[in-house]
PDB file of C-alpha atoms in Angstrom:
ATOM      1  CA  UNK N  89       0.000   0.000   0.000  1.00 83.00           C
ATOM      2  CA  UNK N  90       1.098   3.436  -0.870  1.00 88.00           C
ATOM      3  CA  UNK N  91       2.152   5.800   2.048  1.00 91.00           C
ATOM      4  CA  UNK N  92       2.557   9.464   2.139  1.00 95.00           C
ATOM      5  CA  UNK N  93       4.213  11.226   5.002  1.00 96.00           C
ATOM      6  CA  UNK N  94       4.287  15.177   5.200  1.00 97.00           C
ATOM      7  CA  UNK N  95       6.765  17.083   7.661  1.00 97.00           C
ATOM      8  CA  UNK N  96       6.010  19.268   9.041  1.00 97.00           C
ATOM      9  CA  UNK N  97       2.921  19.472   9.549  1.00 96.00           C
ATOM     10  CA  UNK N  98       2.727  23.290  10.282  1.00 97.00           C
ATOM     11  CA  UNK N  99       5.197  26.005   9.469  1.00 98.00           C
ATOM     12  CA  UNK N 100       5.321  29.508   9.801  1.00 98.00           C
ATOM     13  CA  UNK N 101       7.694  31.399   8.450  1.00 98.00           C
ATOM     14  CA  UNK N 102       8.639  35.160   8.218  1.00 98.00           C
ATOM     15  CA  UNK N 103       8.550  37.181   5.198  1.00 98.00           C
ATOM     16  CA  UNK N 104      11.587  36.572   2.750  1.00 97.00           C
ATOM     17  CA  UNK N 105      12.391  33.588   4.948  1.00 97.00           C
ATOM     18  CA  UNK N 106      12.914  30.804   2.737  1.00 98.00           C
ATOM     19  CA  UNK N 107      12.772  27.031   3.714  1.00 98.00           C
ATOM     20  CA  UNK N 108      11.425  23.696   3.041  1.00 98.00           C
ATOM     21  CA  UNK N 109       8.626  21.023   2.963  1.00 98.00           C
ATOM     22  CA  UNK N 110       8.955  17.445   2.820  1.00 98.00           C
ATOM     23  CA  UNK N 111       7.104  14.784   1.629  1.00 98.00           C
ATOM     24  CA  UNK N 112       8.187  11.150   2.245  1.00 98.00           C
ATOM     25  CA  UNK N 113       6.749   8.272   0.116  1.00 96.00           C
ATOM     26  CA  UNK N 114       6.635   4.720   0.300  1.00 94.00           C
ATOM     27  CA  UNK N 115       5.415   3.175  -2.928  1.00 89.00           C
ATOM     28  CA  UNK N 116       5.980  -0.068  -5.099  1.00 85.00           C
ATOM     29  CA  UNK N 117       7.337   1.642  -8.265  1.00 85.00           C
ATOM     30  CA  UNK N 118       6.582   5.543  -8.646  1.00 89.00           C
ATOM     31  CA  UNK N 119       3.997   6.836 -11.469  1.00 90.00           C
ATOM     32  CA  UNK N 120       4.425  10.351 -10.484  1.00 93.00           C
ATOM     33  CA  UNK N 121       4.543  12.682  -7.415  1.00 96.00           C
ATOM     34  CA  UNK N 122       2.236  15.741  -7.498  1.00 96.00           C
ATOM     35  CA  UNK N 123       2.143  18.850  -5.543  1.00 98.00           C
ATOM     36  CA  UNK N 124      -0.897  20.475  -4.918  1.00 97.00           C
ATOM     37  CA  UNK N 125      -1.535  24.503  -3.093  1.00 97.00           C
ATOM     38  CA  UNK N 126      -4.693  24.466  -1.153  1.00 96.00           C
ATOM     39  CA  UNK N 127      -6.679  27.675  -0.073  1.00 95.00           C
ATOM     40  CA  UNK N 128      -9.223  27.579   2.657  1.00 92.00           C
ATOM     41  CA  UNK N 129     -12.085  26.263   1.634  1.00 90.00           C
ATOM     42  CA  UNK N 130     -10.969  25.438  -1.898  1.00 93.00           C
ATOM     43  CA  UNK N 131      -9.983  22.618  -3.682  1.00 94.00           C
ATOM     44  CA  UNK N 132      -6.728  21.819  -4.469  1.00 95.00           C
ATOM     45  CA  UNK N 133      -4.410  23.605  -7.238  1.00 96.00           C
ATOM     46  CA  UNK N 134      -1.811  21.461  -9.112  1.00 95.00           C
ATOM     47  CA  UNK N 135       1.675  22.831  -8.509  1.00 97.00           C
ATOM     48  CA  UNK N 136       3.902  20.380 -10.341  1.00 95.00           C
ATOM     49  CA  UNK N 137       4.695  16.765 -11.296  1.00 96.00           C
ATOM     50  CA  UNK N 138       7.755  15.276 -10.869  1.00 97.00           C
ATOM     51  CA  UNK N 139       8.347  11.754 -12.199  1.00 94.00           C
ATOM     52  CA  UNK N 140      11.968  10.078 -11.757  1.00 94.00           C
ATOM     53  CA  UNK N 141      14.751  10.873  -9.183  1.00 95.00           C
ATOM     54  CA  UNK N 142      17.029  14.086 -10.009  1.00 96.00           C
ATOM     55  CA  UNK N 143      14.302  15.780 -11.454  1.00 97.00           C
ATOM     56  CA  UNK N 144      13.562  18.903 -10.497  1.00 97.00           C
ATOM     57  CA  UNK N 145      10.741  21.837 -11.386  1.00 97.00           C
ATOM     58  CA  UNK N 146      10.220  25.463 -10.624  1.00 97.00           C
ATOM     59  CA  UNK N 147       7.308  28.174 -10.523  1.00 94.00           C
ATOM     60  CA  UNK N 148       7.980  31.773  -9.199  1.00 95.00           C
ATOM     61  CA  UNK N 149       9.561  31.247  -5.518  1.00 97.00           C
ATOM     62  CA  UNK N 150       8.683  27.700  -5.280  1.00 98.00           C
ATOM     63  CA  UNK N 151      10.832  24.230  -6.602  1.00 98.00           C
ATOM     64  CA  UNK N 152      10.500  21.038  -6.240  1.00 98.00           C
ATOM     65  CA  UNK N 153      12.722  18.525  -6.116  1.00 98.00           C
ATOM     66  CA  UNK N 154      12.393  14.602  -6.541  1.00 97.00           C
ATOM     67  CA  UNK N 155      14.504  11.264  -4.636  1.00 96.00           C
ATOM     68  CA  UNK N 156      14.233   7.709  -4.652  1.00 93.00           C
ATOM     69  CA  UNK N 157      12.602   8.401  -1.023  1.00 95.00           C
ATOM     70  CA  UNK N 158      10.895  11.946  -0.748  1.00 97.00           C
ATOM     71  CA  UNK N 159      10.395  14.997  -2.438  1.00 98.00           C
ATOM     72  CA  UNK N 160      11.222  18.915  -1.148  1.00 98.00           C
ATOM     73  CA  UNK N 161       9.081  21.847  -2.063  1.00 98.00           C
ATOM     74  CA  UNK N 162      11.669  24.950  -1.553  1.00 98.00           C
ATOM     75  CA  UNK N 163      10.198  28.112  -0.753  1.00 98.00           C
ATOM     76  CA  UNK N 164      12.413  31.090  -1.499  1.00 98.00           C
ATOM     77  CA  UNK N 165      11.579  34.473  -0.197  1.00 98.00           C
ATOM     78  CA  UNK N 166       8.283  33.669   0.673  1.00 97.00           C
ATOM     79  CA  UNK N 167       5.509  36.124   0.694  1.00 98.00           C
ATOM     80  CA  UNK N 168       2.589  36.436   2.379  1.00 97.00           C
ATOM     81  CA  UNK N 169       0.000  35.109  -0.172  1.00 97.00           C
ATOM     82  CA  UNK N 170       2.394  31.886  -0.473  1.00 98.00           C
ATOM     83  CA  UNK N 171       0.600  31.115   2.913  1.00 98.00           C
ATOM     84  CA  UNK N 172      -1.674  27.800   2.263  1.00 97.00           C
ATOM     85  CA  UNK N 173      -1.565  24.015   2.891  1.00 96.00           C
ATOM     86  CA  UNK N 174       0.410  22.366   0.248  1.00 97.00           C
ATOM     87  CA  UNK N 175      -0.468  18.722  -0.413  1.00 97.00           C
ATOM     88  CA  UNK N 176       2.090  15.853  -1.993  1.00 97.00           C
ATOM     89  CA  UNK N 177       0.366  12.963  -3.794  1.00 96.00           C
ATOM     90  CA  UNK N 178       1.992   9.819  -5.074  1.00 94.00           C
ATOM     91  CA  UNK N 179       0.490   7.570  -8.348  1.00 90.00           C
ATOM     92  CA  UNK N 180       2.168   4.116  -8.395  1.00 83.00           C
ATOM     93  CA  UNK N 181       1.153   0.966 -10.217  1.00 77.00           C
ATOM     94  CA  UNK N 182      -1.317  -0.065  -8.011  1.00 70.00           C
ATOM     95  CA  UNK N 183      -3.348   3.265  -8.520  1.00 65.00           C
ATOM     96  CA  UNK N 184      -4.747   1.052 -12.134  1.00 65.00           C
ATOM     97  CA  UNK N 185      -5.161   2.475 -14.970  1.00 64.00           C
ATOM     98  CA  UNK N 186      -7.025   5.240 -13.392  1.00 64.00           C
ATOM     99  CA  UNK N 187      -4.439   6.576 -11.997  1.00 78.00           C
ATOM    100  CA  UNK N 188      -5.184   7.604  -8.201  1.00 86.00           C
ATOM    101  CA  UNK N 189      -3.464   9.639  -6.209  1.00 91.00           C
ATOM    102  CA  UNK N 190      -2.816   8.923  -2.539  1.00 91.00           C
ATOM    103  CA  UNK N 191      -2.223  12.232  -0.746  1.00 94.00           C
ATOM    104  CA  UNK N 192      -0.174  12.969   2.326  1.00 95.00           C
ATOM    105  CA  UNK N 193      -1.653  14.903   5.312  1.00 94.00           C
ATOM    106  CA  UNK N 194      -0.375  18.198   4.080  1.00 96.00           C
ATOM    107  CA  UNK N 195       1.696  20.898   5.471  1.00 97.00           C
ATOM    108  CA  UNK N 196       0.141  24.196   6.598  1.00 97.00           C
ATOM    109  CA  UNK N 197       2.447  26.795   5.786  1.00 98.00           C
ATOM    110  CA  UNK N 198       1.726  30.677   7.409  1.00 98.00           C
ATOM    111  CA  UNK N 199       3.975  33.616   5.729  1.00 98.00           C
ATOM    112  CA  UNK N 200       4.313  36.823   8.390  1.00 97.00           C
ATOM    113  CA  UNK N 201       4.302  40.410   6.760  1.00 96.00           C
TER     114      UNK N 201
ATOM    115  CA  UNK T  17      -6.415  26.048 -19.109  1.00 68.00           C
ATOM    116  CA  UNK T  18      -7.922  22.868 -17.457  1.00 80.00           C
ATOM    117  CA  UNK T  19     -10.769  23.984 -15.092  1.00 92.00           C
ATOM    118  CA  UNK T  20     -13.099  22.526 -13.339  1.00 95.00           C
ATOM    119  CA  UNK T  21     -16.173  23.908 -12.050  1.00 96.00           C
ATOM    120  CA  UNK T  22     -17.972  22.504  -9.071  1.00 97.00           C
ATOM    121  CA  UNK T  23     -21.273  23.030  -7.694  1.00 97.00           C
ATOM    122  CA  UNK T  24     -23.284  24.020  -5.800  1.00 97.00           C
ATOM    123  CA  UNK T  25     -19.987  25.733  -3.022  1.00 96.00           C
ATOM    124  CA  UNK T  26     -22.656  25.233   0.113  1.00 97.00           C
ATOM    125  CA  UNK T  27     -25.590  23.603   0.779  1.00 97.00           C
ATOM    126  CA  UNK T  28     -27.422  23.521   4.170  1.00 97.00           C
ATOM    127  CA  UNK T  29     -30.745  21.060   4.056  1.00 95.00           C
ATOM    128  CA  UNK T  30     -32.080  18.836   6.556  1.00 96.00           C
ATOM    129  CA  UNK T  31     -31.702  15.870   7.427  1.00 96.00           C
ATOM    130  CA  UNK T  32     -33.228  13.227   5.245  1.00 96.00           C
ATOM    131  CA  UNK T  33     -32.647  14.994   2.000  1.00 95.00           C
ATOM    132  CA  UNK T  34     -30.823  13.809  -1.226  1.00 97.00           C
ATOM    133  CA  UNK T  35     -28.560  16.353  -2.297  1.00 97.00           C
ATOM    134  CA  UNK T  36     -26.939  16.366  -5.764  1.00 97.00           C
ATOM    135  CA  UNK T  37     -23.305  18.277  -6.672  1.00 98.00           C
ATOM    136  CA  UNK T  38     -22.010  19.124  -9.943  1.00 97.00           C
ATOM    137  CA  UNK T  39     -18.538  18.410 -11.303  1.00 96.00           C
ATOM    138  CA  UNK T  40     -17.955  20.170 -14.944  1.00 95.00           C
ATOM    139  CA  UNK T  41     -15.011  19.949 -16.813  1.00 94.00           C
ATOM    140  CA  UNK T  42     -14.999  23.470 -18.560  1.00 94.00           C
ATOM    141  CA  UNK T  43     -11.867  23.432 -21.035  1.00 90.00           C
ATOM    142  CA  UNK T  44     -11.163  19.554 -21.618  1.00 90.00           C
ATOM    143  CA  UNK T  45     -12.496  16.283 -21.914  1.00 91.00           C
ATOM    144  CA  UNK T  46     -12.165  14.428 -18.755  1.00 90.00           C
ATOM    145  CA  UNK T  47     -11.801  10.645 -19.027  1.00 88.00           C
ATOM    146  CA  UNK T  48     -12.092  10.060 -15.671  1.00 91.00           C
ATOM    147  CA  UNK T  49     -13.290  11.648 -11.997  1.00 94.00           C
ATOM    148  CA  UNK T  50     -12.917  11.439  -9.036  1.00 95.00           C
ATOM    149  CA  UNK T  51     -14.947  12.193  -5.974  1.00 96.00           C
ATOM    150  CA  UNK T  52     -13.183  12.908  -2.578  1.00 96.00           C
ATOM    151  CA  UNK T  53     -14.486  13.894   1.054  1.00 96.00           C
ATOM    152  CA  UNK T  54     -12.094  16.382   3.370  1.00 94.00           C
ATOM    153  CA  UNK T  55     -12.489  16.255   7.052  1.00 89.00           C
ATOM    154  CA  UNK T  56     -11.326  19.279   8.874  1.00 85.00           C
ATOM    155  CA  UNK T  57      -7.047  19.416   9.158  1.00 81.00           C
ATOM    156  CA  UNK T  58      -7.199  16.099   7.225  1.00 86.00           C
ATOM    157  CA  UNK T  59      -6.033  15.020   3.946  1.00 87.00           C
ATOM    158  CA  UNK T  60      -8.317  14.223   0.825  1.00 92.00           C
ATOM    159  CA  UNK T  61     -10.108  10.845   0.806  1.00 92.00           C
ATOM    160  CA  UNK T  62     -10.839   9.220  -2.326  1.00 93.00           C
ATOM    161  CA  UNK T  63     -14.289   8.399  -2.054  1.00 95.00           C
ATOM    162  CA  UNK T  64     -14.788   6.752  -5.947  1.00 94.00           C
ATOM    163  CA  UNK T  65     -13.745   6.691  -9.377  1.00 92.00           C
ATOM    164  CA  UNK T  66     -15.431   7.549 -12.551  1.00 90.00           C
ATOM    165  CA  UNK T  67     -14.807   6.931 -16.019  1.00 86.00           C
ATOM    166  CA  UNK T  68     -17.634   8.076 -18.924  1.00 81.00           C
ATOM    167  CA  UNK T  69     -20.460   5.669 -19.364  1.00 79.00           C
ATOM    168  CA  UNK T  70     -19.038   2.982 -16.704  1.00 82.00           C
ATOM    169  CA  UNK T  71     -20.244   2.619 -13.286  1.00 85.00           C
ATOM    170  CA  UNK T  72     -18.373   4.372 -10.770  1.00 90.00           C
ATOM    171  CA  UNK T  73     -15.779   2.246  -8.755  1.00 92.00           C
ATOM    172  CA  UNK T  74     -16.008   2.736  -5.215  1.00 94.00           C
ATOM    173  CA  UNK T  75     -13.100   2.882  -2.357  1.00 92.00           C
ATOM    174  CA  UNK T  76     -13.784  -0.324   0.653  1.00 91.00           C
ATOM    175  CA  UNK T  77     -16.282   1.492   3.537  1.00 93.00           C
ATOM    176  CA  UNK T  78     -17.878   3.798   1.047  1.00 94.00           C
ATOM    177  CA  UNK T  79     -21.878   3.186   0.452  1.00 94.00           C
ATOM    178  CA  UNK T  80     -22.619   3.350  -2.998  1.00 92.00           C
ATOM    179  CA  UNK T  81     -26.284   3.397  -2.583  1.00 94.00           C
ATOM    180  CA  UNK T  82     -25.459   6.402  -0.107  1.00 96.00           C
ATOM    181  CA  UNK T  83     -23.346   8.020  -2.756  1.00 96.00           C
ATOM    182  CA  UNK T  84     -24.698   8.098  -6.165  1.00 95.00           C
ATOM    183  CA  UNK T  85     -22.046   8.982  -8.372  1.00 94.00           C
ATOM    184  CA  UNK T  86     -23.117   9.502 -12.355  1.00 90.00           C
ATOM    185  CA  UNK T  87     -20.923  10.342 -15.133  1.00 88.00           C
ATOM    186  CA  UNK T  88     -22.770  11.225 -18.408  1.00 82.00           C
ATOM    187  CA  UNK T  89     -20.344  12.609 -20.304  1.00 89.00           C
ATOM    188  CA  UNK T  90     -17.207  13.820 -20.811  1.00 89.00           C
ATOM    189  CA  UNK T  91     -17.678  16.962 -18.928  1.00 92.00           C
ATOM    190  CA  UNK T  92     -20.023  15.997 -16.450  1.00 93.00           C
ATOM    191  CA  UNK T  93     -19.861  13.456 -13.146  1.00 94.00           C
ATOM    192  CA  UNK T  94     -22.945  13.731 -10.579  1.00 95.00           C
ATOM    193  CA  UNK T  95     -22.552  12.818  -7.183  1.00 97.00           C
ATOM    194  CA  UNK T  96     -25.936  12.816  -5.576  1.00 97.00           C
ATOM    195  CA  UNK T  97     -25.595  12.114  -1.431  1.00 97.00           C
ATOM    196  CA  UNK T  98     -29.026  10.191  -1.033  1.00 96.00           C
ATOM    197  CA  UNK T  99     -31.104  10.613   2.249  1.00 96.00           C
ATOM    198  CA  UNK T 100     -28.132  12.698   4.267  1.00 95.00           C
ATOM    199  CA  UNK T 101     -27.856  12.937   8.003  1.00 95.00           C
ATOM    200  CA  UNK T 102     -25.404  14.385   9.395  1.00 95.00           C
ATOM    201  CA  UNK T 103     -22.386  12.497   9.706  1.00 94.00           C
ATOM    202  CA  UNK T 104     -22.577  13.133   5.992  1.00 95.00           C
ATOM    203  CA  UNK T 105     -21.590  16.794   7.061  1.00 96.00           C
ATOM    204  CA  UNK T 106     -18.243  17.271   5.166  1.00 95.00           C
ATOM    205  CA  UNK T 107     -16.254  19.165   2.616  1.00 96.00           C
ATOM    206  CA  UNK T 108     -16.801  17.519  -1.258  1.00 97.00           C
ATOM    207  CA  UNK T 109     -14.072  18.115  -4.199  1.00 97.00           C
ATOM    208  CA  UNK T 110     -14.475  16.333  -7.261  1.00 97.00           C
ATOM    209  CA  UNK T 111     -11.431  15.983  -9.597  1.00 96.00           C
ATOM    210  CA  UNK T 112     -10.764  15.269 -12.973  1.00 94.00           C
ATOM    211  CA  UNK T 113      -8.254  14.348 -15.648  1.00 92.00           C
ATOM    212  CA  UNK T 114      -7.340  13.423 -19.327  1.00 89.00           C
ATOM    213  CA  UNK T 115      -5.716  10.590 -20.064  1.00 84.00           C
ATOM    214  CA  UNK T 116      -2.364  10.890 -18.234  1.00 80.00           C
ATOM    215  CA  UNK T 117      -2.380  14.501 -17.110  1.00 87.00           C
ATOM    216  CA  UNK T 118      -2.241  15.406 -13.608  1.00 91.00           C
ATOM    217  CA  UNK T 119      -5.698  15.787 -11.760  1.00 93.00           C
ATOM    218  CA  UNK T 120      -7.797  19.139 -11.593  1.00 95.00           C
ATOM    219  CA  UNK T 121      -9.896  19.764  -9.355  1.00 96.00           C
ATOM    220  CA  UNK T 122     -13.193  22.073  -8.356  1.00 96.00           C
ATOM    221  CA  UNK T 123     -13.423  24.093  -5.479  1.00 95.00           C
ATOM    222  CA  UNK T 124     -15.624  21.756  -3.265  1.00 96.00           C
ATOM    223  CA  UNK T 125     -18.833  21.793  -1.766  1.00 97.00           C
ATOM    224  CA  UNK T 126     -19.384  22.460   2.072  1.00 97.00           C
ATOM    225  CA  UNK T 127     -21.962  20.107   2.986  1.00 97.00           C
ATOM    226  CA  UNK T 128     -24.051  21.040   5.805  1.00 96.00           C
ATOM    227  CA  UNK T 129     -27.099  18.694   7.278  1.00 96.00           C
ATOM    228  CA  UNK T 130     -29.074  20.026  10.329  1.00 94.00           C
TER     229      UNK T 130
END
């Protein structure tokens, strides 16, 4: 079975502070790992998918970054409106040909004017 | 590019009622969906699957005569919560995708049963 873990789970950070989530995955041959921004009280927004070890992809202040093990989601100079839960998601071979995702926990990230 | 609209955002009914929600592909053809239910602080929990014209494939501990889940078309899935009470009280998102591209999803539905 395909396990997601998300560290930590909350982080706040000040402005321009940059730092880093994690996402550790345990998964029996990896499809894909997807990052997802979540707002309160809105679904999820796809970020990025990363596919094979080394790989690595970038969006404004955020990049993520892709191991046999876990996955980071840098966060350079944050800003304020960076502030959301960001989700990691795994798709392995026993998702089936429908391809699910199994989502960690999420980490709650705050951004401090 | 690739949106999904979802609807109704909030519904409040009593208990006993079937409520229906919308998930629309807008821009793209979505082979399959995917229904999920968000507790408070917790992750997403797939609730079922749906490809176009099949019936929906549902995750172990989910009711499917509880949880109606239609998918028409190509742009349109159905999830209709039959007779809700309210331990069906939760946050919705529906999802979809094409093919092999990464999931999309709405903005959820706040489900609300007195």
């Amino acid at each position: 079975e395909d396990q997601v873990t998300q560290s930590p789970e909350a982080l706040r950070l000040q402005e321009g502070e940059s730092s880093s989530l994690n996402c550790s995955y345990t998964v029996s041959g990896l499809r894909g790992l997807f990052w997802y921004r979540q707002d309160p009280g809105k679904g999820p927004e796809f970020l990025f998918t990363l596919y094979s070890a080394g790989e690595e992809k970038e969006k404004e202040r955020l990049k993520a970054t892709l191991t046999k093990k876990e996955s980071f989601l840098h966060i350079t100079a944050p800003k304020p409106e960076d502030s959301a839960t960001y989700l990691c998601a795994v798709q392995s071979p026993s998702s089936g040909s429908a391809r699910q995702l199994t989502f960690g926990s999420g980490t709650q990230l705050t951004v401090l004017p | 590019g690739a949106v999904v609209s979802q609807h109704p955002s909030r519904v409040i009914c009593k208990s006993g009622t079937s409520v229906k929600i919308e998930c629309r592909s807008l821009d793209f053809q979505a082979t399959t969906m995917f229904w999920y239910r968000q507790f408070p602080k917790q992750s997403l929990m797939l609730m079922a699957t749906s490809n176009e014209g099949s019936k929906a494939t549902y995750e172990q501990g989910v009711e499917k005569d509880k949880f109606l889940i239609n998918h028409a078309s190509l742009t349109l899935s159905t999830l209709t919560v039959t007779s809700a009470h309210p331990e069906d009280s939760s946050f919705y998102i529906c999802s979809a995708s094409h093919r092999n591209q990464p999931q999309h999803f709405g903005d959820g539905t706040r489900l609300s049963i007195l």
